[in-house]
XYZ file of C-alpha atoms in Angstrom:
412
model
C 0.000 0.000 0.000
C 2.811 2.419 0.888
C 4.531 1.712 -2.439
C 1.349 2.538 -4.359
C 0.810 5.789 -2.452
C 4.452 6.842 -2.761
C 4.440 6.201 -6.500
C 1.336 8.329 -6.923
C 2.838 11.098 -4.764
C 5.947 11.178 -6.967
C 3.788 11.536 -10.082
C 1.882 14.402 -8.476
C 5.058 16.207 -7.423
C 6.603 15.880 -10.877
C 3.349 17.043 -12.523
C 3.181 13.871 -14.604
C -0.580 13.769 -14.100
C -2.448 16.617 -15.754
C -6.139 17.414 -15.879
C -8.682 17.434 -13.075
C -10.570 14.403 -14.382
C -7.507 12.168 -14.706
C -6.191 13.292 -11.342
C -9.535 12.744 -9.624
C -9.988 9.278 -11.097
C -6.482 8.116 -10.183
C -6.854 9.541 -6.668
C -10.096 7.606 -6.164
C -8.463 4.408 -7.434
C -5.506 4.812 -5.067
C -7.809 5.410 -2.098
C -9.916 2.407 -3.072
C -6.821 0.192 -3.006
C -5.822 1.607 0.376
C -9.284 0.909 1.797
C -9.281 -2.675 0.553
C -5.873 -3.335 2.149
C -6.554 -1.481 5.394
C -6.890 -3.696 8.474
C -9.559 -2.463 10.848
C -9.724 -2.921 14.640
C -12.592 -4.638 16.419
C -14.048 -1.355 17.651
C -14.619 2.056 16.052
C -13.874 0.716 12.589
C -15.176 3.741 10.716
C -13.066 6.105 12.826
C -9.978 4.004 12.164
C -10.666 3.985 8.428
C -11.253 7.753 8.416
C -7.949 8.350 10.233
C -6.116 6.165 7.717
C -7.597 7.980 4.729
C -6.911 11.346 6.372
C -3.239 10.459 6.733
C -2.949 9.358 3.113
C -5.012 12.295 1.859
C -2.840 14.810 3.678
C 0.229 13.495 1.840
C -1.518 13.483 -1.542
C -2.748 17.067 -1.156
C 0.704 18.287 -0.101
C 2.244 16.672 -3.195
C 0.371 19.062 -5.527
C -1.621 21.725 -3.666
C -2.685 23.465 -6.885
C -4.577 20.397 -8.111
C -7.592 20.791 -5.857
C -9.271 17.721 -7.381
C -7.065 15.571 -5.140
C -8.460 17.133 -1.989
C -11.982 16.982 -3.397
C -11.798 13.216 -3.896
C -10.203 12.654 -0.489
C -13.070 14.554 1.159
C -15.643 12.715 -0.961
C -14.253 9.355 0.183
C -14.240 10.473 3.813
C -17.881 11.486 3.459
C -18.669 8.105 1.888
C -17.181 6.326 4.908
C -19.291 8.417 7.273
C -22.476 7.789 5.302
C -21.902 4.034 5.075
C -21.148 3.901 8.795
C -24.404 5.688 9.581
C -26.272 3.388 7.197
C -24.920 0.230 8.835
C -25.535 1.659 12.287
C -29.104 2.529 11.375
C -29.704 -1.089 10.424
C -28.131 -2.266 13.686
C -30.098 0.222 15.769
C -33.305 -0.836 14.076
C -32.541 -4.471 14.853
C -31.644 -3.754 18.464
C -34.712 -1.579 19.073
C -32.786 1.379 20.540
C -35.139 4.310 21.065
C -34.039 7.757 19.914
C -35.864 9.389 22.773
C -34.518 7.138 25.524
C -33.093 8.997 28.507
C -31.473 5.941 30.035
C -27.743 6.615 30.223
C -27.036 2.971 30.966
C -28.052 1.840 27.478
C -25.024 0.300 25.786
C -24.565 -1.675 22.619
C -24.063 -5.422 22.894
C -20.598 -6.820 22.286
C -21.324 -7.820 18.701
C -22.002 -4.169 17.788
C -19.086 -2.486 19.534
C -17.509 -1.698 16.143
C -20.114 0.981 15.585
C -19.068 4.526 16.397
C -20.990 6.559 18.952
C -21.583 9.382 16.473
C -23.048 6.973 13.965
C -25.272 5.428 16.627
C -26.598 8.856 17.559
C -27.250 9.751 13.934
C -28.941 6.452 13.276
C -31.025 6.715 16.426
C -32.405 10.036 15.228
C -33.623 8.277 12.101
C -35.814 6.022 14.235
C -38.087 8.983 14.885
C -39.503 8.381 11.428
C -42.410 5.919 11.423
C -41.287 2.651 9.775
C -43.159 1.154 6.852
C -44.724 -2.314 6.955
C -41.945 -3.650 4.708
C -39.308 -2.259 7.055
C -41.002 -3.871 10.041
C -41.054 -7.236 8.303
C -37.484 -7.078 7.008
C -35.834 -5.699 10.147
C -36.975 -8.426 12.580
C -33.988 -9.148 14.844
C -32.486 -12.586 14.377
C -32.718 -13.194 18.121
C -36.522 -12.970 18.058
C -36.855 -15.318 15.139
C -34.540 -18.012 16.544
C -34.382 -18.238 20.341
C -30.965 -18.814 21.853
C -30.216 -21.787 24.020
C -27.549 -21.869 26.668
C -26.691 -25.514 25.940
C -24.247 -24.496 23.187
C -21.787 -23.227 25.770
C -19.566 -20.168 26.060
C -17.162 -21.169 23.277
C -19.792 -21.143 20.549
C -21.158 -17.818 21.830
C -17.682 -16.284 21.691
C -17.139 -17.574 18.154
C -20.480 -16.104 17.121
C -19.535 -12.684 18.512
C -16.154 -12.795 16.753
C -17.813 -13.741 13.478
C -20.286 -10.871 13.852
C -17.431 -8.414 14.395
C -15.556 -9.647 11.335
C -18.756 -9.525 9.324
C -19.375 -5.895 10.338
C -15.814 -4.942 9.387
C -16.036 -6.635 5.994
C -19.444 -5.156 5.311
C -18.257 -1.619 6.042
C -15.264 -1.984 3.723
C -17.386 -3.648 1.058
C -19.994 -0.892 1.113
C -17.360 1.846 1.043
C -15.535 0.239 -1.880
C -18.794 -0.128 -3.801
C -19.564 3.563 -3.222
C -16.043 4.537 -4.344
C -16.549 2.458 -7.492
C -19.682 4.462 -8.193
C -17.687 7.667 -7.662
C -15.065 6.503 -10.176
C -17.806 5.671 -12.653
C -19.354 9.123 -12.182
C -15.994 10.754 -12.871
C -15.484 8.658 -16.006
C -18.906 9.510 -17.442
C -19.184 13.174 -16.396
C -18.469 14.401 -19.943
C -21.347 12.388 -21.364
C -23.741 13.513 -18.629
C -22.928 17.176 -19.272
C -23.001 16.788 -23.061
C -26.561 15.428 -22.929
C -27.729 18.884 -21.806
C -26.159 20.717 -24.754
C -29.294 20.684 -26.899
C -31.147 22.622 -24.184
C -28.677 25.520 -24.283
C -27.351 25.783 -27.852
C -29.738 26.771 -30.656
C -29.624 27.345 -34.402
C -27.430 30.083 -35.899
C -25.811 30.989 -32.582
C -22.203 32.023 -32.051
C -20.389 30.386 -29.135
C -17.142 31.691 -27.671
C -14.740 29.539 -25.671
C -11.223 29.732 -24.263
C -8.747 26.960 -23.513
C -8.807 23.281 -24.407
C -11.459 21.580 -22.300
C -12.638 18.121 -23.299
C -15.920 18.800 -21.489
C -16.520 21.846 -23.685
C -15.574 19.902 -26.819
C -18.012 17.061 -26.048
C -20.690 19.617 -25.142
C -20.371 21.420 -28.484
C -20.130 18.206 -30.489
C -23.253 16.838 -28.799
C -25.184 19.899 -29.968
C -23.788 19.364 -33.469
C -25.001 15.748 -33.454
C -28.497 17.028 -32.620
C -28.493 18.936 -35.917
C -27.780 22.302 -34.322
C -26.076 24.685 -36.756
C -23.806 27.196 -35.004
C -20.346 28.746 -35.148
C -17.610 28.586 -32.528
C -15.068 31.321 -31.776
C -12.009 29.863 -30.062
C -9.582 32.175 -28.273
C -6.119 30.755 -28.799
C -5.162 30.762 -25.124
C -1.624 32.152 -25.237
C 1.078 31.374 -24.310
C 0.359 27.624 -24.422
C -2.090 28.049 -27.304
C -4.437 25.328 -26.110
C -7.158 26.862 -28.262
C -5.324 25.694 -31.389
C -5.712 22.051 -30.337
C -9.393 22.570 -29.498
C -10.052 24.255 -32.847
C -8.427 21.352 -34.670
C -10.635 18.859 -32.814
C -13.796 20.867 -33.510
C -13.028 21.125 -37.216
C -12.406 17.392 -37.345
C -15.876 16.875 -35.865
C -17.471 19.121 -38.505
C -18.033 22.349 -36.545
C -17.581 25.792 -38.076
C -14.682 27.231 -36.078
C -12.898 30.587 -36.005
C -9.644 31.096 -34.094
C -9.090 34.550 -32.592
C -6.361 36.067 -30.465
C -7.011 36.573 -26.772
C -6.812 40.336 -27.179
C -9.627 40.196 -29.759
C -12.221 38.912 -27.286
C -13.648 42.353 -26.559
C -13.775 43.100 -30.295
C -15.921 40.068 -31.172
C -17.951 39.599 -27.989
C -20.804 41.739 -29.337
C -21.397 39.085 -32.020
C -21.437 36.215 -29.504
C -24.641 34.677 -28.122
C -23.060 32.680 -25.291
C -19.686 31.987 -23.723
C -19.094 28.313 -22.840
C -15.926 27.455 -20.914
C -14.486 24.737 -18.727
C -13.091 25.072 -15.221
C -10.156 23.865 -13.201
C -12.099 24.074 -9.923
C -15.385 25.518 -8.677
C -15.074 27.018 -5.195
C -17.726 26.955 -2.460
C -18.721 30.579 -3.101
C -19.371 29.897 -6.787
C -16.068 31.380 -7.919
C -14.141 29.585 -10.654
C -10.460 28.796 -11.005
C -9.911 28.508 -14.760
C -7.136 28.879 -17.365
C -5.428 32.249 -17.406
C -7.310 34.908 -19.338
C -10.743 33.658 -18.316
C -11.484 36.660 -16.106
C -10.997 38.939 -19.092
C -13.509 36.895 -21.096
C -16.007 36.980 -18.208
C -15.704 40.767 -17.898
C -16.253 41.171 -21.626
C -19.325 38.934 -21.450
C -20.766 40.908 -18.542
C -20.124 44.220 -20.316
C -22.137 43.074 -23.358
C -24.777 41.071 -21.406
C -23.641 37.752 -22.885
C -24.364 34.624 -20.769
C -21.192 33.170 -19.261
C -21.698 29.396 -18.813
C -19.232 27.163 -16.943
C -19.136 23.381 -17.478
C -17.782 21.340 -14.565
C -18.157 17.800 -13.271
C -19.056 17.286 -9.631
C -15.494 16.116 -8.913
C -14.405 19.728 -9.523
C -16.665 21.127 -6.808
C -14.466 22.222 -3.917
C -15.852 22.885 -0.406
C -13.169 25.489 0.265
C -13.375 29.248 -0.224
C -10.747 31.251 -2.118
C -9.641 32.983 1.076
C -8.906 29.715 2.901
C -5.180 29.557 3.746
C -4.845 25.991 2.426
C -6.053 27.021 -1.041
C -3.265 27.687 -3.531
C -5.011 29.478 -6.383
C -2.165 29.620 -8.873
C 1.223 28.399 -9.959
C 3.817 29.890 -12.259
C 4.821 28.120 -15.452
C 8.175 28.259 -17.187
C 9.221 31.665 -18.586
C 10.365 29.808 -21.732
C 6.719 29.672 -22.837
C 6.783 33.470 -23.162
C 10.331 34.397 -24.162
C 13.230 32.717 -25.882
C 16.110 32.649 -23.417
C 18.778 33.007 -26.094
C 17.192 36.144 -27.510
C 16.650 37.812 -24.130
C 19.733 36.515 -22.316
C 21.227 40.008 -22.116
C 18.130 41.317 -20.306
C 18.264 38.428 -17.847
C 21.925 38.982 -16.974
C 22.614 38.968 -13.231
C 25.790 41.007 -13.682
C 24.069 44.360 -13.111
C 25.002 46.565 -10.190
C 21.786 45.770 -8.328
C 22.531 42.054 -8.421
C 19.173 41.174 -10.009
C 17.983 41.073 -13.642
C 16.144 44.049 -15.095
C 13.621 41.817 -16.865
C 11.240 39.566 -14.949
C 8.878 37.053 -16.568
C 5.608 36.037 -14.852
C 3.634 33.225 -16.453
C 0.613 32.258 -14.279
C -1.353 29.151 -15.153
C -4.786 30.032 -13.757
C -7.216 32.887 -13.364
C -9.988 33.493 -10.832
C -13.503 34.380 -11.978
C -15.744 35.730 -9.170
C -19.252 34.263 -8.877
C -21.008 37.474 -9.935
C -19.593 37.035 -13.449
C -20.950 33.485 -13.894
C -24.438 33.157 -15.373
C -24.887 29.385 -15.083
C -23.072 26.249 -13.991
C -23.788 23.029 -15.890
C -22.735 19.894 -14.022
C -23.505 16.222 -14.513
C -26.463 16.745 -12.156
C -27.984 19.630 -14.155
C -27.802 23.405 -14.370
C -27.347 25.582 -11.277
C -26.933 29.247 -10.443
C -23.749 30.406 -8.753
C -25.675 31.199 -5.563
C -26.780 27.542 -5.319
C -23.330 25.979 -5.554
C -22.716 26.025 -1.797
C -25.839 23.902 -1.294
C -24.830 21.464 -4.031
C -21.360 21.153 -2.543
C -22.840 20.464 0.905
C -24.454 17.296 -0.495
C -21.065 15.773 -1.309
C -18.916 16.759 1.661
C -19.026 16.601 5.426
C -18.239 19.678 7.511
C -15.833 17.523 9.563
C -13.626 16.940 6.511
C -13.139 20.487 5.255
C -9.628 20.486 6.707
C -7.943 17.210 5.790
C -5.441 16.758 8.568
C -4.926 13.994 11.055
C -5.861 14.951 14.577
C -2.788 15.047 16.764
C -2.899 12.860 19.827
C -1.855 14.855 22.877
């Protein structure tokens, strides 16, 4: 397990893994392997599993703090463990007949349910306030009431039964968590298709769409509208200095879309002819702000100035429960100056032999831009379209407040 985690950490540090989707999927697969190999104690199994994932997640996040998809998946998995623990505890509480309104402080769980955490028991007990259905009453009959116990079997058989129940609870928790993580991986793999299915609702005949960067989600979204016999034109800003727009334009032309490549500085000049701006995102923050490729804020300001809808496409794995002002959020990183200037041509300007001891020319090449939520008209995720003001509520469905800061609790 350590070898697998260390190998993934090295890839993250060396930036060998690019793209939020690829990073999120690989992170979920690594955590799934760690869960399957993790040995759980007899008691407080969910807490032990959460601590283990916290420790691994802290290392993964530190390896590449800019790639917020890593932290998103770690928090999603932690939330999955909590939900599965509550679900199993609810079934156990229903079988044991623990009352949510009981004031008896001497109520304790039997030995074969000591693996359940106290927090999960409390959460599950609150669920018993809901009136059960007839099917629930029939299915949740405790095994002890159906088959009476006899003392003739002796203490050894009773001890073996308790040990088997504990092992069964441990295996069931891990099995349920792994199944939920598999569903998460499947959701990440199919997010493009889920978002592309909504394209026909937003793109209409004879419209002009503007985009920036090279997002596969945007490409599939536009191509899906083309397949539905929508006739429209796409303006692609080239996305200097990496010119990712050139690759996107080539893909769109290959798929039969009418495409026009423009320079980034020409966005304001052509925005009045545009019906809608459709872009991808690196991360969507809890306040509805967007971390996107550099230059995106300029496009958003141009769209707002000319009352053009600014639509952001993002899978749910890109939804981050953090706010831009959180100290653990690293909003940007600087790329190589060689993408902007040729070192041989400007070597004289970069000479350190000046009297001040520092070069006269400095090169800053940021990778990302921040778009505030007031500039975003609509978010389209694999769960549907949402306003920026609703993103905090959508994010709350996927994360637990206890996992906002992924850091192992120090034992004093």
